[in-house]
XYZ file of C-alpha atoms in Angstrom:
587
model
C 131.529 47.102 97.574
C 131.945 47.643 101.545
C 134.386 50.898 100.487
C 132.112 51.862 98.346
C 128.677 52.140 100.474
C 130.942 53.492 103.522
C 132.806 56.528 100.876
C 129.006 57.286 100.030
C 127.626 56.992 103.527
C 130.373 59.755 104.398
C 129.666 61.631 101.425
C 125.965 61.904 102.246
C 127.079 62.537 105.573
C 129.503 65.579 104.683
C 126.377 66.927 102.549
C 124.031 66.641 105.355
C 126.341 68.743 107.651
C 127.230 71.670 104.745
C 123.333 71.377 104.385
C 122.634 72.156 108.244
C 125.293 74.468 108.086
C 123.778 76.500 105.235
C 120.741 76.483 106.481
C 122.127 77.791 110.360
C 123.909 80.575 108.339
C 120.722 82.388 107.287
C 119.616 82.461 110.776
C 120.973 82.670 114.420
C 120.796 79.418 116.258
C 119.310 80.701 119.360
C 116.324 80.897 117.562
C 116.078 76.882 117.903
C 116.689 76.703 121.182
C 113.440 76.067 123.063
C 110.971 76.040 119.907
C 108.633 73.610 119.212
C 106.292 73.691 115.966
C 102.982 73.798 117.891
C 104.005 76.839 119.800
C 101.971 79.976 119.145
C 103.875 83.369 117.543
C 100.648 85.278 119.170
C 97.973 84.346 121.987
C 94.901 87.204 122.804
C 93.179 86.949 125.695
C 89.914 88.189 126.744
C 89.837 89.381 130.716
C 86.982 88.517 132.808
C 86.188 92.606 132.299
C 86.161 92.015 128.430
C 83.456 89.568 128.533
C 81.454 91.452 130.767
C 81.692 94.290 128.583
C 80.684 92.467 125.564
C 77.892 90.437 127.560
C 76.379 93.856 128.444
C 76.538 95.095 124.914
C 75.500 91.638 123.717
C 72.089 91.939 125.297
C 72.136 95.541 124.367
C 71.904 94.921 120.702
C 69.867 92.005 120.976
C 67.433 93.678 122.465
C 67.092 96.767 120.017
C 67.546 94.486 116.971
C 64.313 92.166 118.404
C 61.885 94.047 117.471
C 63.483 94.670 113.842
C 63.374 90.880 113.173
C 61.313 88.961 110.728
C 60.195 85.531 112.129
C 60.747 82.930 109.994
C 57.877 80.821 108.240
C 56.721 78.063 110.916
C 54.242 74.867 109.537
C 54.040 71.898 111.785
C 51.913 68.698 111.410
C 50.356 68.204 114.733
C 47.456 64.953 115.920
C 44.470 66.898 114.273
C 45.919 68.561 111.381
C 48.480 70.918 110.018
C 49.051 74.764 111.627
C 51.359 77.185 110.147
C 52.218 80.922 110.494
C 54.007 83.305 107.851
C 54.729 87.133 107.680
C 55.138 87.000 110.976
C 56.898 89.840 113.241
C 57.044 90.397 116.738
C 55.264 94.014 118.109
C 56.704 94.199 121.681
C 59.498 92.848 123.871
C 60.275 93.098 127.252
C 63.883 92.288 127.665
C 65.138 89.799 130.224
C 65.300 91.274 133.978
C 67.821 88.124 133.990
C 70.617 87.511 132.265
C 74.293 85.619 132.333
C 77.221 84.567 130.888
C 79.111 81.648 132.283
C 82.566 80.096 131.307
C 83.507 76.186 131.409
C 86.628 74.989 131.238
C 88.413 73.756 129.055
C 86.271 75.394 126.069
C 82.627 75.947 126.769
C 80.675 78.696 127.702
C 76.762 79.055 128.596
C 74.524 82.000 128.176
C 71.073 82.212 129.707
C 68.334 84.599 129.432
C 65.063 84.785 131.744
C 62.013 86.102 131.953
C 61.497 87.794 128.776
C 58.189 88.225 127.212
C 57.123 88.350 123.517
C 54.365 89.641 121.689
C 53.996 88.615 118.243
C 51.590 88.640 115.354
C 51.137 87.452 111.488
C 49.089 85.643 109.053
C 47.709 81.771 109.943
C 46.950 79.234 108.102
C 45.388 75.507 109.765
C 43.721 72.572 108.302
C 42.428 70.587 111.081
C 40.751 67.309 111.216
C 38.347 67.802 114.185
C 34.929 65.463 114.240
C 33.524 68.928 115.055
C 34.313 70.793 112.702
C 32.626 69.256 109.732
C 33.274 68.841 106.518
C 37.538 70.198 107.805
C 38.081 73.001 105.886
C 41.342 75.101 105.154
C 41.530 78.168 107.696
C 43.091 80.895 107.192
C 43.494 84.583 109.034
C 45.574 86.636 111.323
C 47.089 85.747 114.856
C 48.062 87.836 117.589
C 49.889 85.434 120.491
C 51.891 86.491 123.900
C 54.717 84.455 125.034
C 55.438 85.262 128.686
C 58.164 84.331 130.955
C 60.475 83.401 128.439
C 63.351 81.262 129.396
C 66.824 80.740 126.896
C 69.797 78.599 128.122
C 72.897 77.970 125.694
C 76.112 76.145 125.889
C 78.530 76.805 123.138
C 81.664 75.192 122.629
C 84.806 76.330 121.130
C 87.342 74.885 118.666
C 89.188 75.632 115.195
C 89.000 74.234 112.177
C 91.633 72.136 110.018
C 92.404 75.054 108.220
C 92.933 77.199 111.946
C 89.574 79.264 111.415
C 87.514 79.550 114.942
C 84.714 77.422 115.324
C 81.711 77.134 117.536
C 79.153 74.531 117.662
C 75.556 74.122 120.271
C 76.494 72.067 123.247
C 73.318 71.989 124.601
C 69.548 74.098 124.340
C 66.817 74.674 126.144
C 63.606 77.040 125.826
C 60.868 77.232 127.784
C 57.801 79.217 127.489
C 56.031 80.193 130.944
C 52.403 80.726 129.187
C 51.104 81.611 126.143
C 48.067 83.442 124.869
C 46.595 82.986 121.501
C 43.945 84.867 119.552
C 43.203 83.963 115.749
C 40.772 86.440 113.893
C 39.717 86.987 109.939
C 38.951 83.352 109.784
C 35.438 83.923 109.465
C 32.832 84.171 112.009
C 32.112 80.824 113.083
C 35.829 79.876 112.881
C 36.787 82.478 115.210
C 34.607 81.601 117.148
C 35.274 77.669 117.032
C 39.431 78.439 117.026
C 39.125 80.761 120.135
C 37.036 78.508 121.964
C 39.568 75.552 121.577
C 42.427 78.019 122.520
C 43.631 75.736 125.131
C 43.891 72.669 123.137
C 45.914 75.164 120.366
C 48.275 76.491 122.688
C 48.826 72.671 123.837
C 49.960 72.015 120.846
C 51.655 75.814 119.901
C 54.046 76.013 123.234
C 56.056 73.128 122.341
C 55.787 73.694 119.213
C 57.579 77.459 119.614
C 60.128 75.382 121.951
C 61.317 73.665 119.437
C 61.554 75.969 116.815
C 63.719 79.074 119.310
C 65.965 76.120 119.549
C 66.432 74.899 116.321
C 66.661 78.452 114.590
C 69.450 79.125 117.604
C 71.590 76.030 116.503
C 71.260 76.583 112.747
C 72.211 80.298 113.626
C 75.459 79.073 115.736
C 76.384 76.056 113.970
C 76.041 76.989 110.268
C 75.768 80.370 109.985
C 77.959 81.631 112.477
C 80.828 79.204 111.398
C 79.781 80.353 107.589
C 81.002 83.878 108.779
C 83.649 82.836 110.778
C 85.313 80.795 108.349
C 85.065 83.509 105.355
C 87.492 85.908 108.078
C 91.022 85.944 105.806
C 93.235 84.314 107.988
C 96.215 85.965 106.199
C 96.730 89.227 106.440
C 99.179 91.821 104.645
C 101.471 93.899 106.944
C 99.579 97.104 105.506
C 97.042 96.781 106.731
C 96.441 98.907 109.195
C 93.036 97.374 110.470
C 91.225 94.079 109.619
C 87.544 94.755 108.288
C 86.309 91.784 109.496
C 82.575 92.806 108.177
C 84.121 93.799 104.739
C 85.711 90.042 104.621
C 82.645 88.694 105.698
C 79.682 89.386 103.966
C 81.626 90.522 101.419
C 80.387 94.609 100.787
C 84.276 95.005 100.073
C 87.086 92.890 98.255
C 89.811 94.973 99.974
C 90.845 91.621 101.411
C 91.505 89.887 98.352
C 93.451 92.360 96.417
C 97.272 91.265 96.008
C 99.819 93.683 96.804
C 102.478 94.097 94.131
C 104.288 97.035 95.496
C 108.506 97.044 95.062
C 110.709 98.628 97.359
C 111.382 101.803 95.990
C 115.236 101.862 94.260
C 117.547 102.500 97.218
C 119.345 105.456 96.574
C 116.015 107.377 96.272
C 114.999 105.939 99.194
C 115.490 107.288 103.050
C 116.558 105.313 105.630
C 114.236 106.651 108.047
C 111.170 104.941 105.850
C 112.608 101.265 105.578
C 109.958 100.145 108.458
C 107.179 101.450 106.396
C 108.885 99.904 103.110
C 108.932 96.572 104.357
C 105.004 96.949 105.273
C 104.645 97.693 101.607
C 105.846 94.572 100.593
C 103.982 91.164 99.964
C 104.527 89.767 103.429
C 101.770 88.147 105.231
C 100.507 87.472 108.675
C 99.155 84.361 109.103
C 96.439 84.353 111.799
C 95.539 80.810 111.965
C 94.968 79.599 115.830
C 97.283 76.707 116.184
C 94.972 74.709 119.053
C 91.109 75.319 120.058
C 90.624 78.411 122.247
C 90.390 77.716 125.782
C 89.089 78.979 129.218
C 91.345 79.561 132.058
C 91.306 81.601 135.787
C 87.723 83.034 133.896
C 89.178 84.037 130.621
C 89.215 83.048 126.753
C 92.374 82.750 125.641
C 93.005 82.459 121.333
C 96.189 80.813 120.303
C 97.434 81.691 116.758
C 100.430 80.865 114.332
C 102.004 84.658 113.835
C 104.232 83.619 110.910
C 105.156 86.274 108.678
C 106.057 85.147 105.625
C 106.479 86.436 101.824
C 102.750 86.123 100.363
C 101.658 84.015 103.116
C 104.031 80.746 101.674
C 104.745 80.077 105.169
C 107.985 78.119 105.150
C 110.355 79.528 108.121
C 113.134 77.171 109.272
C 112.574 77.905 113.227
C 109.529 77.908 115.494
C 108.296 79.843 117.663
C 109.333 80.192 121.670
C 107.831 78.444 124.348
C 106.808 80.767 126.559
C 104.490 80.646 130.048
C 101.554 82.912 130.268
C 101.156 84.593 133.911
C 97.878 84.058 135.508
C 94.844 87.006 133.977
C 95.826 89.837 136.516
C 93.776 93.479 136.714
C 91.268 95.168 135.088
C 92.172 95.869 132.088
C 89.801 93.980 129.293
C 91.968 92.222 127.180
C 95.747 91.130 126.751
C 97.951 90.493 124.099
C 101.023 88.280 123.686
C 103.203 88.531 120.592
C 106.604 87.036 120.551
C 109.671 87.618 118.889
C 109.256 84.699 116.279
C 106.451 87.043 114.634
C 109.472 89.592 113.843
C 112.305 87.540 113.113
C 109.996 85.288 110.681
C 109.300 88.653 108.589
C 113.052 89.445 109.493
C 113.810 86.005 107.715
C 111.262 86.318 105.024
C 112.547 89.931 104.025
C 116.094 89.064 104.076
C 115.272 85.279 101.801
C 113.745 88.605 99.533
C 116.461 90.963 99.644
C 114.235 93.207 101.228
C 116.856 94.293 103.468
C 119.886 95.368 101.023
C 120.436 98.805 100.961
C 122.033 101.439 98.161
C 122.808 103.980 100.797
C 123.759 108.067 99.372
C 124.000 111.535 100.222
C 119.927 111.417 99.392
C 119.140 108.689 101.925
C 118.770 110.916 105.100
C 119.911 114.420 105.922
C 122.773 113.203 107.762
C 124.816 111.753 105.561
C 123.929 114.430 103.289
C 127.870 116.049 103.993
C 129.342 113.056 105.412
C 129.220 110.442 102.227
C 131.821 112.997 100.293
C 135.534 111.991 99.820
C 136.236 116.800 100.098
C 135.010 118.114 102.913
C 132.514 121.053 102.122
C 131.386 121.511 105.966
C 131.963 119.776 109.002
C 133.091 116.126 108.741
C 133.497 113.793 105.719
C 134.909 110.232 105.398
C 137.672 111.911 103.000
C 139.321 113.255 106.077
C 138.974 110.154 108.688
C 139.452 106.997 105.825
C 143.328 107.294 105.149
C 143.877 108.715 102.352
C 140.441 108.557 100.454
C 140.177 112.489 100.146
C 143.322 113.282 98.619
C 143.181 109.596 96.081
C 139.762 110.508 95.589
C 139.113 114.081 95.425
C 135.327 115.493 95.101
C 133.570 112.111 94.714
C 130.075 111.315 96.226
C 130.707 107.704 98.166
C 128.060 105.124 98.075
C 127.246 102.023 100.228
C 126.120 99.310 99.569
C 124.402 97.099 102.673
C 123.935 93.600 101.674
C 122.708 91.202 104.882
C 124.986 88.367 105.521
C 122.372 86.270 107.762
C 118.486 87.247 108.949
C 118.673 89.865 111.573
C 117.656 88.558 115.243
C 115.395 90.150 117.625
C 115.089 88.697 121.098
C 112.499 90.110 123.638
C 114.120 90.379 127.125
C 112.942 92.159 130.357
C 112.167 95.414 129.806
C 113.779 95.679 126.153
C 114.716 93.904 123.019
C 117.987 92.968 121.823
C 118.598 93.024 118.091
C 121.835 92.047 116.108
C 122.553 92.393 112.632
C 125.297 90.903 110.639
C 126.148 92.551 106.950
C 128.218 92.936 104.382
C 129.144 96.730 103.897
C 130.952 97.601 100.409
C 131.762 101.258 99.923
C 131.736 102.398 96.131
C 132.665 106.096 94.509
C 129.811 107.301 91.910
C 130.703 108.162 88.364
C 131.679 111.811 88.014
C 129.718 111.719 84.791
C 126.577 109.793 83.936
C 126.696 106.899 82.310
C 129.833 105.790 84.319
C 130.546 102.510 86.847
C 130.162 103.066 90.227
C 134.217 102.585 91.368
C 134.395 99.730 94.471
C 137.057 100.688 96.961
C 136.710 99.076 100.273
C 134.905 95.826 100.996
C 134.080 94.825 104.519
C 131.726 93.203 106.761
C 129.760 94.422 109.982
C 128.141 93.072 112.998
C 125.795 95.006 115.055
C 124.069 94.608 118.462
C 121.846 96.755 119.814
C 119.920 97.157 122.781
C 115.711 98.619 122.394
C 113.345 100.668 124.536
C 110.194 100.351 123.746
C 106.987 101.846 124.739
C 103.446 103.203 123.506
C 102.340 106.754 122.268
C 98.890 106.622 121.626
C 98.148 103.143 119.514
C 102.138 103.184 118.252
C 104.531 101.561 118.939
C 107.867 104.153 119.431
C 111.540 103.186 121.221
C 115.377 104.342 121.092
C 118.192 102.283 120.232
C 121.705 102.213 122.031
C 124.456 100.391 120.203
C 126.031 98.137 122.096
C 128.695 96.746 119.973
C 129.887 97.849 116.292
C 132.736 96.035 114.436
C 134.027 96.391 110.766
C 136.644 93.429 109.500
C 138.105 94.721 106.181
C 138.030 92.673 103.582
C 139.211 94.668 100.837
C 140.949 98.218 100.151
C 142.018 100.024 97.504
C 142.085 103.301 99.494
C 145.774 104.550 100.436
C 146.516 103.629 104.098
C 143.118 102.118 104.934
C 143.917 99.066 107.315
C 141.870 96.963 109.788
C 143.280 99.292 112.629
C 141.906 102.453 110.670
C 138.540 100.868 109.240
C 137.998 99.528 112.884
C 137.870 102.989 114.395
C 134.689 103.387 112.263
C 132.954 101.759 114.610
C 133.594 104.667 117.382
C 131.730 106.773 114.743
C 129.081 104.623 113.429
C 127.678 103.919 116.392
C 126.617 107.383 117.712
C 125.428 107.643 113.865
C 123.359 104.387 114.028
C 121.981 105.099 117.161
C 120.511 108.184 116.286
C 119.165 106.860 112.739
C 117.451 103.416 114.629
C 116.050 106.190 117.087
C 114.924 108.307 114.152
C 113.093 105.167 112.611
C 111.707 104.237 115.972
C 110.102 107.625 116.940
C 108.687 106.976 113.370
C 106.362 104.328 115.526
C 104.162 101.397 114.363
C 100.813 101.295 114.588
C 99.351 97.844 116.789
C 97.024 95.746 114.727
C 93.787 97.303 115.000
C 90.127 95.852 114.059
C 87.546 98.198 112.353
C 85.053 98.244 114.828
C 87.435 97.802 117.603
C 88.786 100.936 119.986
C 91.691 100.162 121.847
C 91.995 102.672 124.848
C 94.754 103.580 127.220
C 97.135 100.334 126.278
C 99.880 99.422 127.808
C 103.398 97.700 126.764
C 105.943 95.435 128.781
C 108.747 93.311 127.799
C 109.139 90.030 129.374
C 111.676 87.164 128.246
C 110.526 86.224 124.502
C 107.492 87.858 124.298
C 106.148 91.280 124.475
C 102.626 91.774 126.481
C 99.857 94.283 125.606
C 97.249 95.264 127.781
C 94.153 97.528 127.052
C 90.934 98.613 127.277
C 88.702 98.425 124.189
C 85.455 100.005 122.793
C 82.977 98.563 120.163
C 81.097 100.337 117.778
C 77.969 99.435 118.501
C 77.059 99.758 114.680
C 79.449 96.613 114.268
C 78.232 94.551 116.908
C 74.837 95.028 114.750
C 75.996 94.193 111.237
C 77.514 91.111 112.747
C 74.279 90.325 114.278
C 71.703 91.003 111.260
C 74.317 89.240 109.107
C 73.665 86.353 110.984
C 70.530 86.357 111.797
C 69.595 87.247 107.759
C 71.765 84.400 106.420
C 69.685 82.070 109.112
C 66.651 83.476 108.110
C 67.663 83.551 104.039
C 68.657 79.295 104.690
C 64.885 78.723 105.298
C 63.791 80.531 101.849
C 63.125 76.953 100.386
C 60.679 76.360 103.029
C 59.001 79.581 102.727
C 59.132 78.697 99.201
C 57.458 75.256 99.362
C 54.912 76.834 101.930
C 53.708 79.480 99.284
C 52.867 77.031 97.325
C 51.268 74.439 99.322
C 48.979 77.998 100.345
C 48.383 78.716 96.793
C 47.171 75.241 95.512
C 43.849 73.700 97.173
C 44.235 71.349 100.023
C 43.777 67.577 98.510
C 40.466 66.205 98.601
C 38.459 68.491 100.182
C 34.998 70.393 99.051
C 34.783 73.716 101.266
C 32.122 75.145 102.236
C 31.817 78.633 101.480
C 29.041 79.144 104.806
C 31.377 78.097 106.777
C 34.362 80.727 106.068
């Protein structure tokens, strides 16, 4: 029994190590080195200059969109009765003089508005129990009412969701009202008259009354709504495209965001080589934006933490983690910065090559310059008939074919100043059929490693770069080609690599376009290469257009959430008030 549990404790043991090793074979093992699971792929963070940007623009469309607002329904119970107010709208504002935006570590941040002053008018409605005011009657009219020095202070604090959504929720409010002026009319004569001349004990009871309310419409706005939006942003996001609508994902005027790609590569040997960056963007593989801890305030900036897997339909699933990596200190004026690492490109690298996104039917058709050089009879210049042995004369006037397969997921390592990428494959060469209908006709089989060093930098909003090869080697497998050996099929490297350089160049120049937000300008960025991670930094612009469909989307679904109250309050209006015999005189 004791030979038996020990021969099956060594057997598990043996399958746990082919296991790892399988596993280690699909990727490089530096990728483990220095992970951890809770590391971010991609961190933005907003400069001090950003937020004063968006502070000033903030206040910008808040002002113009306060006079466009419809004030929601307001009916309060109060010692001598009941007042309410409905239709309401507000004729003038003066915008704050004062106004500023203050961040608290780790996660909060406090806005505060003074000195603003309101003017605001609708229809009103009272039943009040005053000894003299006999028998109390229902009132109703129009109101006219000036709030003056107007005082707003808001702490907000920041955090994600389980699902890695952004979250926000009201720390703390306060509103105070310096004065307030009151005039009711179309009540009737006497009412008027009676309302106007108890104006002081009205606006007693009105000032707190609006207190309350500016608060409680600003929480429901932050905390329900705001999240509401927030949480209906996709967090996954296809590689094509090109820029997020976050409004279109929102409040839902498009579905672009839901549609499911379904795209195939395109069959390799009618594809080029010089489009296989903008094939793999075609493909089903997702970016997953969820943050990965609450946002956070440090040295006077928000910084956004976020997952960055790619991965094929957003399954997730990649064996490594990302880097840990140290962010340097905010440093000059640019407005925001943006950190990706290389675990967002080796998990699509991964992801594409679990997909077999990466093997390659390579022709004649596949770019321009192999175009002469895949022949086995050389019609101009150079072939591989005349350098591979004795493939021209064995093999006269065939078209040669290769076939890339990847032996392992590629690796991409951000250093200073460049990127290092290797790529192991399996390369098997193949002669077409002189005749269709025929079997392509294998003749060498051989595998290839690849290193290569990359320059990157910006041209516009692209990303663009040149490749050097480093290192090339070919180990033949198989050959079936007359005085093809491992000396000979080695010298291919000398070749391939001036070809390969010029093709990764080629794709390269091609450029990629950054992630982009509609609604969102990036101007005059900026890229640098630092150990794992590449840096962005960059101005930005907002339409102003977006910063107000953001705002009225808010501030309508706030508005829409009290409907039921504005509901019940049309018909408590409509239907007489309980036990009481009005006097007509009176009105």
């Amino acid at each position: 029994d004791s030979s038996k549990m020990i021969r099956a404790l060594l057997a598990g043991a043996l399958a746990a190590v082919l296991a790892a090793q399988t596993v280690e074979k699909e990727y490089s093992p530096l990728l483990d080195q220095y992970s951890a699971p809770d590391n971010p792929g991609i961190v933005l963070r907003v400069m001090p200059t950003g937020l004063a940007y968006m502070r000033e623009l903030g206040i910008k469309v808040v002002n113009e969109q306060m006079l466009k607002m419809a004030l929601p329904t307001i009916r309060e119970r109060i010692d001598t009765g009941e007042v309410a107010i409905h239709n309401a709208y507000i004729s003038k504002y003066w915008a704050p003089p004062e106004y500023s935006l203050e961040l608290v570590e780790p996660n909060m941040f406090s806005w505060s508005m003074s000195k603003m002053h309101i003017r605001a008018a609708g229809n009103f409605e009272a039943q009040l129990n005053n000894p003299l005011l006999l028998p109390t009657v229902p009132i109703h009219g129009t109101f006219e009412t000036l709030l003056g020095h107007v005082t707003l202070q808001i702490s907000v604090r920041l955090s994600k969701t389980d699902l890695g959504a952004p979250r926000v929720q009201t720390a703390y409010c306060k509103s105070s009202v310096g004065y307030v002026d009151l005039n009711v009319r179309n009540t009737g004569v006497i009412t008027d008259l009676f309302i106007n001349g108890f104006k002081s004990f009205l606006i007693s009871q009105y000032k707190p009354m609006v207190e309350h309310k500016m608060c409680n419409m600003i929480e429901q706005m932050i905390d329900n709504d705001m999240n509401l939006m927030m949480a209906s942003m996709p967090l996954k996001v296809g590689l094509n495209d090109d820029a997020l609508d976050v409004l279109a994902a929102t409040f839902q005027s498009q579905s672009r965001h839901s549609r499911q790609r379904r795209s195939k590569l395109p069959s390799a040997n009618n594809a080029t080589l010089l489009n296989i960056v903008q094939n793999l963007r075609q493909q089903e593989l997702i970016m997953d934006y969820a943050l990965t801890a609450d946002p956070f305030i440090s040295y006077g900036s928000i910084a956004m933490a976020a997952k960055g897997e790619i991965s094929w339909r957003g399954q997730g699933g990649t064996p490594f983690h990302p880097p840990t990596i140290k962010l340097p200190p905010p440093h000059g004026v640019h407005m925001i910065e943006f950190y990706a690492t290389d675990y967002i490109a080796n998990s699509m690298l991964y992801h594409a090559y679990r997909q077999r996104l990466l093997d390659l039917i390579i022709g004649p058709e596949s770019t321009p310059a192999l175009k002469d050089l895949l022949r086995t009879t050389c019609t101009s210049g150079f072939c591989l008939g005349e350098f591979l042995g004795g493939l021209g004369e064995q093999y006269p006037d065939r078209i040669v074919e290769i076939r890339f397969t990847a032996r392992r997921s590629p690796l991409i390592v951000f250093v200073e100043d460049r990127a290092r990428f290797r790529l192991h494959g399996r390369m098997n060469m193949f002669l077409r059929p002189k005749q269709r209908g025929g079997q392509p006709e294998l003749i060498i089989r051989a595998d290839t490693t690849m290193t290569s060093n990359v320059k990157l930098w910006l041209n516009d909003s692209h990303v663009v770069g040149n490749a050097t090869i480093e290192n090339l080697d070919f180990r033949l497998l198989e050959s079936r080609v007359n005085d093809v050996d491992q000396s000979v099929f080695g010298d291919l490297g000398l070749f391939g690599a001036e070809f390969l350089e010029q093709l990764l160049t080629e794709i390269l120049q091609l450029g990629i376009a950054l992630p982009a937000m509609k609604g969102v300008v990036l101007k005059s960025p900026k890229i640098t290469l630092h150990e794992r991670f590449l840096k962005v930094s960059t101005y930005f612009k907002m339409d102003e257009s977006f910063i107000t469909s953001i705002i009225q989307g808010t501030i309508r679904q706030t508005l829409s959430s009290g409907s039921g109250q504005r509901r019940e309050f049309r018909r408590r209006r409509e239907a007489p008030f309980p036990s009481l015999n009005p006097r007509p005189e009176l009105l």
